[in-house]
Coordinates of C-alpha atoms and ligand atoms in Angstrom, one line a residue:
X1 CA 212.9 113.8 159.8
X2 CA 211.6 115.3 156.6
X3 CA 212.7 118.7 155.8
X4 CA 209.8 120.4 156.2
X5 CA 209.9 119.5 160.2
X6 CA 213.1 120.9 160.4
X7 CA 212.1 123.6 159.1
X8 CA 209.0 124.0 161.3
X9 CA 211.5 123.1 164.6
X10 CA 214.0 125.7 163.4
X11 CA 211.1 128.8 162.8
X12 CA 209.8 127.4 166.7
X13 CA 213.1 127.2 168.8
X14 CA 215.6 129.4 166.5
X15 CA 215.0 133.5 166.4
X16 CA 214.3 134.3 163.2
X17 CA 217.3 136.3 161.6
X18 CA 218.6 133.9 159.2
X19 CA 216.7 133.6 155.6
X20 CA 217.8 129.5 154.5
X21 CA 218.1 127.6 152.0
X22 CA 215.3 125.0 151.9
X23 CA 218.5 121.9 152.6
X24 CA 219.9 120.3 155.9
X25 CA 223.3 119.3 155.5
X26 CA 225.0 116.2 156.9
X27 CA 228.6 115.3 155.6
X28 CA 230.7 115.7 152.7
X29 CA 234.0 115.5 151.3
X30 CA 236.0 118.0 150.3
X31 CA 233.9 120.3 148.2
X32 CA 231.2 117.9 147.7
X33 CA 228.8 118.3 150.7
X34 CA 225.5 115.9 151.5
X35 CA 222.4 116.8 152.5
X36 CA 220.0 114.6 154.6
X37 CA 218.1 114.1 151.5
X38 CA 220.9 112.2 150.2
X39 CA 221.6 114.2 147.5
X40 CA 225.3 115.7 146.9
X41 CA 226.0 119.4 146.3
X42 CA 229.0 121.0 144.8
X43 CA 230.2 123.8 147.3
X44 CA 231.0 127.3 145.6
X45 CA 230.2 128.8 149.3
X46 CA 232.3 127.1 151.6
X47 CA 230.2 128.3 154.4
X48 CA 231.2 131.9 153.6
X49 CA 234.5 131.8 153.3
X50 CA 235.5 129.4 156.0
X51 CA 235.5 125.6 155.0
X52 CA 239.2 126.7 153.0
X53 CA 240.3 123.1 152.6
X54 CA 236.7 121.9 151.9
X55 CA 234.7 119.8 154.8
X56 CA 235.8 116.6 156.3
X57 CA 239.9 117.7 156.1
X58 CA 241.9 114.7 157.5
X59 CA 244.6 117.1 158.4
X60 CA 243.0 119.6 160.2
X61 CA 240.7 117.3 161.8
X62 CA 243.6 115.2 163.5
X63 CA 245.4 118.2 164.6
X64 CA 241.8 119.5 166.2
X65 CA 241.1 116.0 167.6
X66 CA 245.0 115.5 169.2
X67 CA 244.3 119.5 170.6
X68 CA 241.3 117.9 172.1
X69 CA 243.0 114.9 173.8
X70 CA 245.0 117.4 175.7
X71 CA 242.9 120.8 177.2
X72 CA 240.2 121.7 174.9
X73 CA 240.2 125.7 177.1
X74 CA 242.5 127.3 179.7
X75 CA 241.9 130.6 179.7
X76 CA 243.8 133.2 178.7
X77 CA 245.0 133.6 182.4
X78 CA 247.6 131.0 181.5
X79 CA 250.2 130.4 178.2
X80 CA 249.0 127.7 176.0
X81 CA 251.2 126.2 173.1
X82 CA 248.6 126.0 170.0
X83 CA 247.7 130.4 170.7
X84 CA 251.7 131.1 171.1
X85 CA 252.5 128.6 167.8
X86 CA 249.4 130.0 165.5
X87 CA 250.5 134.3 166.8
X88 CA 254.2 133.0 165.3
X89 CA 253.0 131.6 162.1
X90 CA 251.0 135.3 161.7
X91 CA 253.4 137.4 162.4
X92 CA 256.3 135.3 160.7
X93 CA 254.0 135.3 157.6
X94 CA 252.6 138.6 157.1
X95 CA 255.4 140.6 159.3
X96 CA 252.7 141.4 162.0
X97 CA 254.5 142.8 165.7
X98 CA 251.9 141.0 167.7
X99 CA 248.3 139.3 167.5
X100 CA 245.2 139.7 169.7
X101 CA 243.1 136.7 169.2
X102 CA 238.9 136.4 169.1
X103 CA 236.6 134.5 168.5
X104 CA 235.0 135.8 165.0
X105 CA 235.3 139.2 162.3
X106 CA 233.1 141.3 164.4
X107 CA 234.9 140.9 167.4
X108 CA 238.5 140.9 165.5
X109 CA 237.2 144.6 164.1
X110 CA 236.3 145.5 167.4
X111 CA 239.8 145.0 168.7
X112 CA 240.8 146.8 166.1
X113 CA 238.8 149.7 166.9
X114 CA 240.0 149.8 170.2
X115 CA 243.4 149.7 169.1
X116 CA 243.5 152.7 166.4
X117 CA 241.2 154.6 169.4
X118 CA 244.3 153.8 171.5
X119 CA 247.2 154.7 169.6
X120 CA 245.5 157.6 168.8
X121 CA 245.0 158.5 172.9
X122 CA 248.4 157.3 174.3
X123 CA 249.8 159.7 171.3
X124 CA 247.4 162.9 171.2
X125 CA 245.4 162.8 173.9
X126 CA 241.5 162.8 173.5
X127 CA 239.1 163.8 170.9
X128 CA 240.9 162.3 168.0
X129 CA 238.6 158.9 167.8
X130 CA 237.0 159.3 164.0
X131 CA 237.1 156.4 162.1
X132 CA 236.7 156.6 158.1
X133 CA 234.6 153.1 156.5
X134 CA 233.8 153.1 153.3
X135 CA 230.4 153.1 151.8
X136 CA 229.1 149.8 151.4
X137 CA 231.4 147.9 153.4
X138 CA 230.8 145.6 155.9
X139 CA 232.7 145.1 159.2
X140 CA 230.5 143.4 161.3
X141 CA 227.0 142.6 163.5
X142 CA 228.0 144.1 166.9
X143 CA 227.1 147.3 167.5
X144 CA 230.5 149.0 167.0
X145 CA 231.2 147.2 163.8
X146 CA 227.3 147.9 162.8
X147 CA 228.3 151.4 163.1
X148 CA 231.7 151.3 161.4
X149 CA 229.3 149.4 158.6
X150 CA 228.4 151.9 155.8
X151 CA 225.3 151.0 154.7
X152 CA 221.9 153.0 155.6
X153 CA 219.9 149.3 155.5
X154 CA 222.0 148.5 158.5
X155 CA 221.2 151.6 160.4
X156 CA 217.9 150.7 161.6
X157 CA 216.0 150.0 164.9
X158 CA 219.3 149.5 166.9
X159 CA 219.7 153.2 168.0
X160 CA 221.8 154.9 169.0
X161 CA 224.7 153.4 167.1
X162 CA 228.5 154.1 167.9
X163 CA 229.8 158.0 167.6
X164 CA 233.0 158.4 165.7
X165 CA 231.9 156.5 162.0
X166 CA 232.5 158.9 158.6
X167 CA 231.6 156.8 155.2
X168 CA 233.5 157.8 152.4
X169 CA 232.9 157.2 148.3
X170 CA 235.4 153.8 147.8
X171 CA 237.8 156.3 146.4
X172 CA 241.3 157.9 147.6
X173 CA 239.2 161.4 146.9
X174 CA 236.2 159.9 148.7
X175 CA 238.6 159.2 151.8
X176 CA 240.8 162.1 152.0
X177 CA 237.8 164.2 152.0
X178 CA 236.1 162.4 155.3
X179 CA 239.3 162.4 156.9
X180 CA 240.4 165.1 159.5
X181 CA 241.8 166.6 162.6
X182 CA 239.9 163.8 164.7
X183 CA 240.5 160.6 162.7
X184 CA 242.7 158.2 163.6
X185 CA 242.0 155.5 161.3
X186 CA 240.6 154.6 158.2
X187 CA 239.2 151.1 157.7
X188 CA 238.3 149.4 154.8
X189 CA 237.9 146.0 152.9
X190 CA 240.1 145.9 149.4
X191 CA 237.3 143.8 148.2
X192 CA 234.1 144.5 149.7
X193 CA 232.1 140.5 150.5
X194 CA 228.8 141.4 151.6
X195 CA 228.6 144.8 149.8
X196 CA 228.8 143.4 146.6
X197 CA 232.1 141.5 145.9
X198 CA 234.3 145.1 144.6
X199 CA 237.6 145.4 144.2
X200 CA 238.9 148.7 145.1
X201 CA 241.5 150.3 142.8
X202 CA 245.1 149.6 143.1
X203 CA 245.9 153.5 143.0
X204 CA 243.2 154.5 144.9
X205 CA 244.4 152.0 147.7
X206 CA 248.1 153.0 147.5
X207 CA 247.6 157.0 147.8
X208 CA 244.7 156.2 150.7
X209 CA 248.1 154.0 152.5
X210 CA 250.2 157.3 151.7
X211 CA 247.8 159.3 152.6
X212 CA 247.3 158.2 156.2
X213 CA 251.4 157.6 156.6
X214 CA 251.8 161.7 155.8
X215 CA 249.1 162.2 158.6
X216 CA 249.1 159.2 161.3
X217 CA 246.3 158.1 160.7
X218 CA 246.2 154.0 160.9
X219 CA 245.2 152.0 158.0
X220 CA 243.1 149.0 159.2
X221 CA 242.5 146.3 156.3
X222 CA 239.4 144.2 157.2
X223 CA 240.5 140.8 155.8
X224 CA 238.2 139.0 157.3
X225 CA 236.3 137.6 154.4
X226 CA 239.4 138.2 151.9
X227 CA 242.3 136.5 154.0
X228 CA 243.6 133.6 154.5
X229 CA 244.3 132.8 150.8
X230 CA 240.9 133.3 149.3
X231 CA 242.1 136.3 146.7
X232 CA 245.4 134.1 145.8
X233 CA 247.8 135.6 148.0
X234 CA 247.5 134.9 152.1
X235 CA 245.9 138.4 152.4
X236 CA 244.8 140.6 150.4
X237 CA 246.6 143.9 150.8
X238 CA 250.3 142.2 149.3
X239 CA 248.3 142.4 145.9
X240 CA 247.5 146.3 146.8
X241 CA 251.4 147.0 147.1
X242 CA 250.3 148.3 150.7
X243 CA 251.3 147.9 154.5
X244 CA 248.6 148.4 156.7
X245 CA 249.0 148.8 160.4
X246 CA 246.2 146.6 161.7
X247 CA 245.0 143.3 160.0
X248 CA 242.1 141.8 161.0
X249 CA 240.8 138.5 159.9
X250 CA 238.6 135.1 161.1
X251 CA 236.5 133.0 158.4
X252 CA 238.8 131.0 157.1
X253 CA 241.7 131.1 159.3
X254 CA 240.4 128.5 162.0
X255 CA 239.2 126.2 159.0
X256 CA 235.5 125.9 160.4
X257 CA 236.0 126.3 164.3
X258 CA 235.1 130.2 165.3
X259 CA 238.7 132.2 165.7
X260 CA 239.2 135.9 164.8
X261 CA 243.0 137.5 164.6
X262 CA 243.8 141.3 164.8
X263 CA 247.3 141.7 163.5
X264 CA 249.4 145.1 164.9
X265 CA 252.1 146.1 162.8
X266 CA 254.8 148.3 163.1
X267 CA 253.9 151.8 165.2
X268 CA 250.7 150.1 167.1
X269 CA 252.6 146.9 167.9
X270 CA 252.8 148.0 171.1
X271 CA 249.1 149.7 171.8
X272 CA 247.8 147.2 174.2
X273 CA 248.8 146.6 177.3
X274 CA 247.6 143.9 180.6
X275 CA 243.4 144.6 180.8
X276 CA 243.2 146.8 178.0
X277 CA 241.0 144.3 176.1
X278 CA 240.3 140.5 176.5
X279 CA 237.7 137.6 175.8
X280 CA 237.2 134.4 177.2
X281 CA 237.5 132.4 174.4
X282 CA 240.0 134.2 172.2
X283 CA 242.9 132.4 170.6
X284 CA 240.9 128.9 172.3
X285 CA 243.7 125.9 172.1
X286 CA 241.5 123.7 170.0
X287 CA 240.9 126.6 167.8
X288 CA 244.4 127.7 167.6
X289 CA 245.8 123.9 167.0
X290 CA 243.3 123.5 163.9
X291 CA 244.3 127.1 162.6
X292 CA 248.0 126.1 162.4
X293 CA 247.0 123.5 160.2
X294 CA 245.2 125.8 157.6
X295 CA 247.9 128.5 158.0
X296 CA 250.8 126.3 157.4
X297 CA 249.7 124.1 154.5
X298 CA 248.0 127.4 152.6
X299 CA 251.2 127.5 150.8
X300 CA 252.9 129.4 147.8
X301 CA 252.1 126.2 145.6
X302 CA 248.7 125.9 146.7
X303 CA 248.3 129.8 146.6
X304 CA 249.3 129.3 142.5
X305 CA 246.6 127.0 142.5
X306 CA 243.8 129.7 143.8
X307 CA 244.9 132.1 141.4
X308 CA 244.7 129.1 137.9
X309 CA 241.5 127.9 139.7
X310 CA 240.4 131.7 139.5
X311 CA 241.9 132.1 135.8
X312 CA 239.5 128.8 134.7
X313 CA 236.6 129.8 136.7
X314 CA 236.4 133.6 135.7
X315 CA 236.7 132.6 131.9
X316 CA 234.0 130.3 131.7
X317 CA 232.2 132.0 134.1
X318 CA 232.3 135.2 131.7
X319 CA 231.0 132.9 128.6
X320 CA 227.8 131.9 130.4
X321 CA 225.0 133.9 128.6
X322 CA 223.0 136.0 131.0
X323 CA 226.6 137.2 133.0
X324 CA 227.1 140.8 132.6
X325 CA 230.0 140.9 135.0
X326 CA 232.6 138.9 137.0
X327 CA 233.8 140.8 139.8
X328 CA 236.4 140.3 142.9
X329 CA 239.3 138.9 143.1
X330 CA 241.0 135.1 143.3
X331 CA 238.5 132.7 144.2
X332 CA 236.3 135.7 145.6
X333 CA 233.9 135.7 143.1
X334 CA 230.7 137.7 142.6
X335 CA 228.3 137.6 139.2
X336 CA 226.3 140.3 137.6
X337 CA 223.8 138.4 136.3
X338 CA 220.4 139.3 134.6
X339 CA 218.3 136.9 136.8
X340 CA 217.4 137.7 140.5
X341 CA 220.4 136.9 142.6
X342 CA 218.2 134.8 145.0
X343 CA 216.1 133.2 143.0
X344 CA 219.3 132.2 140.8
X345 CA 220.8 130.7 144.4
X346 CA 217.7 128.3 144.9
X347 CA 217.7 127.6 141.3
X348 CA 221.4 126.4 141.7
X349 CA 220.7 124.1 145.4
X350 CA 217.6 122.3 143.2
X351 CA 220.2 121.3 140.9
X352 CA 222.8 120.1 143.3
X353 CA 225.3 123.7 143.5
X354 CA 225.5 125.7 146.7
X355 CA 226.3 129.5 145.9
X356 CA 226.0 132.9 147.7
X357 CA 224.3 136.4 146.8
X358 CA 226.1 139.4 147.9
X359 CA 223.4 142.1 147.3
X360 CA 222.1 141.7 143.7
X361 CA 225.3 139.6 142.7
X362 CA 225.5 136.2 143.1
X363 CA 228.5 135.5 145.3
X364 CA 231.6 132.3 144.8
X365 CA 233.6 131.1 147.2
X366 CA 234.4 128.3 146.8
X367 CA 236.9 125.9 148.8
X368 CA 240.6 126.5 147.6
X369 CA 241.1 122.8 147.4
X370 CA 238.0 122.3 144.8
X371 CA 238.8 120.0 141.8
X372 CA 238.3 120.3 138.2
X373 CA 235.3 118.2 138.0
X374 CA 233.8 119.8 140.8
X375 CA 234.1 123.0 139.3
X376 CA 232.9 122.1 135.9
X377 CA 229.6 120.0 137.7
X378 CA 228.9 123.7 139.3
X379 CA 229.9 125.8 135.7
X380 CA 227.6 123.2 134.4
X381 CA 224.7 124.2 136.8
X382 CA 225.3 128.1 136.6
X383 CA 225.2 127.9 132.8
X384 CA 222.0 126.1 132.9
X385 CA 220.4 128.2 135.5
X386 CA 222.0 131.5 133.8
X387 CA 221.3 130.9 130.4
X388 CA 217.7 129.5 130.6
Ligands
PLP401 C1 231.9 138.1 157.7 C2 232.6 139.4 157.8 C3 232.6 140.1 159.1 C4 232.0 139.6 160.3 O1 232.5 138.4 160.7 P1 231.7 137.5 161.8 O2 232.6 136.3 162.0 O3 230.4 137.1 161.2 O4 231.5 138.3 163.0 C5 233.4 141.3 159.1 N1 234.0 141.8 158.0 C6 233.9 141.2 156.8 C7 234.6 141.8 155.7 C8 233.2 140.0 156.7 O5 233.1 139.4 155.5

């Protein structure tokens, strides 16, 4: 079928929300994907953040296919072995107390708004349910995670949205001055994806962590975009010198199959109890089994590979004429760049390079496993496109 009557089938059968790119794609390997036109793309998009170890993984694929063989869902009614192996791997790794598995971010935020809503009401009774988000950010499509969302654009058509939300300036002063006798949490990503790939500061981000120790008021790191070893280090926050008490994440963790995590440290460990929260599919076997296989083999070694990979790509990436800015952090990349973001993005997929716009930047993320000739082929494109 040519592209054009996919694209007619899709705008007849599939509600409208998505804006494509003008490709269907087929296969790949690694970080080189297909489309059905037979051409080959480099990948600097990894499906936003999820396709960590590229497409077509032999090792994640036979420990999804041997999960498969066995129960492919049980419910969460009963103990499977992949959930209870992929909660021990999180907590071991990051020094988590417990896990509450989902399905995706938005649902993995959710849970974590229950939980800071929680702690706060087993501790102080009512009332104190305000949750400070920083302007900008993004946590989500639901509608709780819409509200906890800070950006006006967002706040359209689907009202009324959730009570409770204060956005603050991306700043420890911006925060401290939202927060007060009703918050319970403050949420925020340390590098904002959708908003625009930004990197909080360092300080900022420790005396916001301090700040909500002195006062009990939970810090909740959405890592849903920046874990799982996309900024270099598993998650983000160990850069930031910070321990939060919730961690949420999904993307990358189940390597391509949908799975969300919300991580309770320390004084929430212990927030939820039996039918306080639940889904169907959350922490799925055939999920979980593939997500122990991305977990375990995003190693220290490979993790010093991210951050060279990032070193290489940011340099040249700064040299291209008609780059302002390189932004983010690790292989979480974003580009001010003089062109339109979008019509830089179709420039790139004509030439055979698949990238992402994150609000006028143009947004890299590419697979952590991506090779040196893969990267140059889509330097090569970018500089073309860029520079023209
Ligand atoms: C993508 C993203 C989400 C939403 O994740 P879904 O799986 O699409 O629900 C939430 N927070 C951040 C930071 C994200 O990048």
């Amino acid at each position: 079928m040519s592209l054009e009557n996919w694209q007619k089938e899709d705008r007849q059968y599939i509600a409208g929300t998505y804006n494509r790119f003008p490709v269907v794609l087929v296969g790949g390997e690694g970080a080189t994907l297909y489309g059905e036109d037979g051409k080959k793309y480099v990948d600097f998009g990894s499906g936003i953040a999820v396709n960590v170890f590229g497409v077509n993984d032999a090792a994640w694929k036979e420990a999804v296919t041997a999960q498969l063989g066995c129960i492919q869902h049980a419910s969460n009614l009963y103990y499977t072995a992949p959930q209870i192996g992929l909660a021990k791997l999180l907590c071991g790794r990051t020094g988590a107390d417990k896990v509450f598995f989902s399905n995706s971010g938005a649902e993995a935020n959710e849970c974590a708004i229950k939980a800071a809503r929680k702690y706060s009401f087993d501790k102080y009774g009512g009332g104190r349910f305000r949750i400070v988000t920083l302007q900008n950010s993004f946590h989500g499509r639901t509608m709780a995670t819409l509200s906890a969302t800070g950006q006006d654009a967002m706040h359209r058509y689907f009202m009324p949205f959730l009570e409770g939300f204060d956005y603050a300036a991306p700043t420890y002063e911006g925060v401290r001055a939202k927060c007060g006798g009703q918050t319970c949490a403050v949420m925020l990503e340390l590098v904002q994806g959708e908003g625009g790939v930004r990197a909080l500061d360092k300080d900022d981000v420790k005396k916001i962590a301090a700040f909500c120790r002195e006062h009990d008021i939970l810090l909740v790191v959405d890592e849903v975009q920046t874990g799982n070893g996309r900024t270099g280090t598993l998650y983000a926050y160990e850069q930031y010198g910070i321990e939060p008490d919730i961690v949420t994440t999904a993307k990358g963790l189940g390597g391509g199959l949908p799975l969300g995590a919300t991580m309770l440290f320390g004084r929430c460990g212990s927030v939820f109890s039996a039918g306080d929260h639940g889904s169907t599919f959350g922490g799925n076997p055939v999920a979980c089994a593939g997500a122990v296989s991305i977990l375990s083999r995003i190693t220290k070694e490979l993790l010093l590979e991210v951050q060279g990979k990032s070193a290489y790509l940011r340099t040249h990436l700064g040299r291209i004429r008609g780059v302002n800015e390189v932004s983010g952090l690790g292989l979480m990349i974003g580009l001010t760049v003089e062109k339109d973001a979008r019509a830089v993005a179709e420039a790139c997929l004509a030439r055979g390079l698949l990238v992402l716009t994150a609000k006028s930047k143009v947004r890299l993320l590419p697979p952590l496993t991506i090779r040196k000739d893969e990267m140059d082929l889509g330097l090569n494109i970018l500089n073309e496109v860029l520079a023209q």
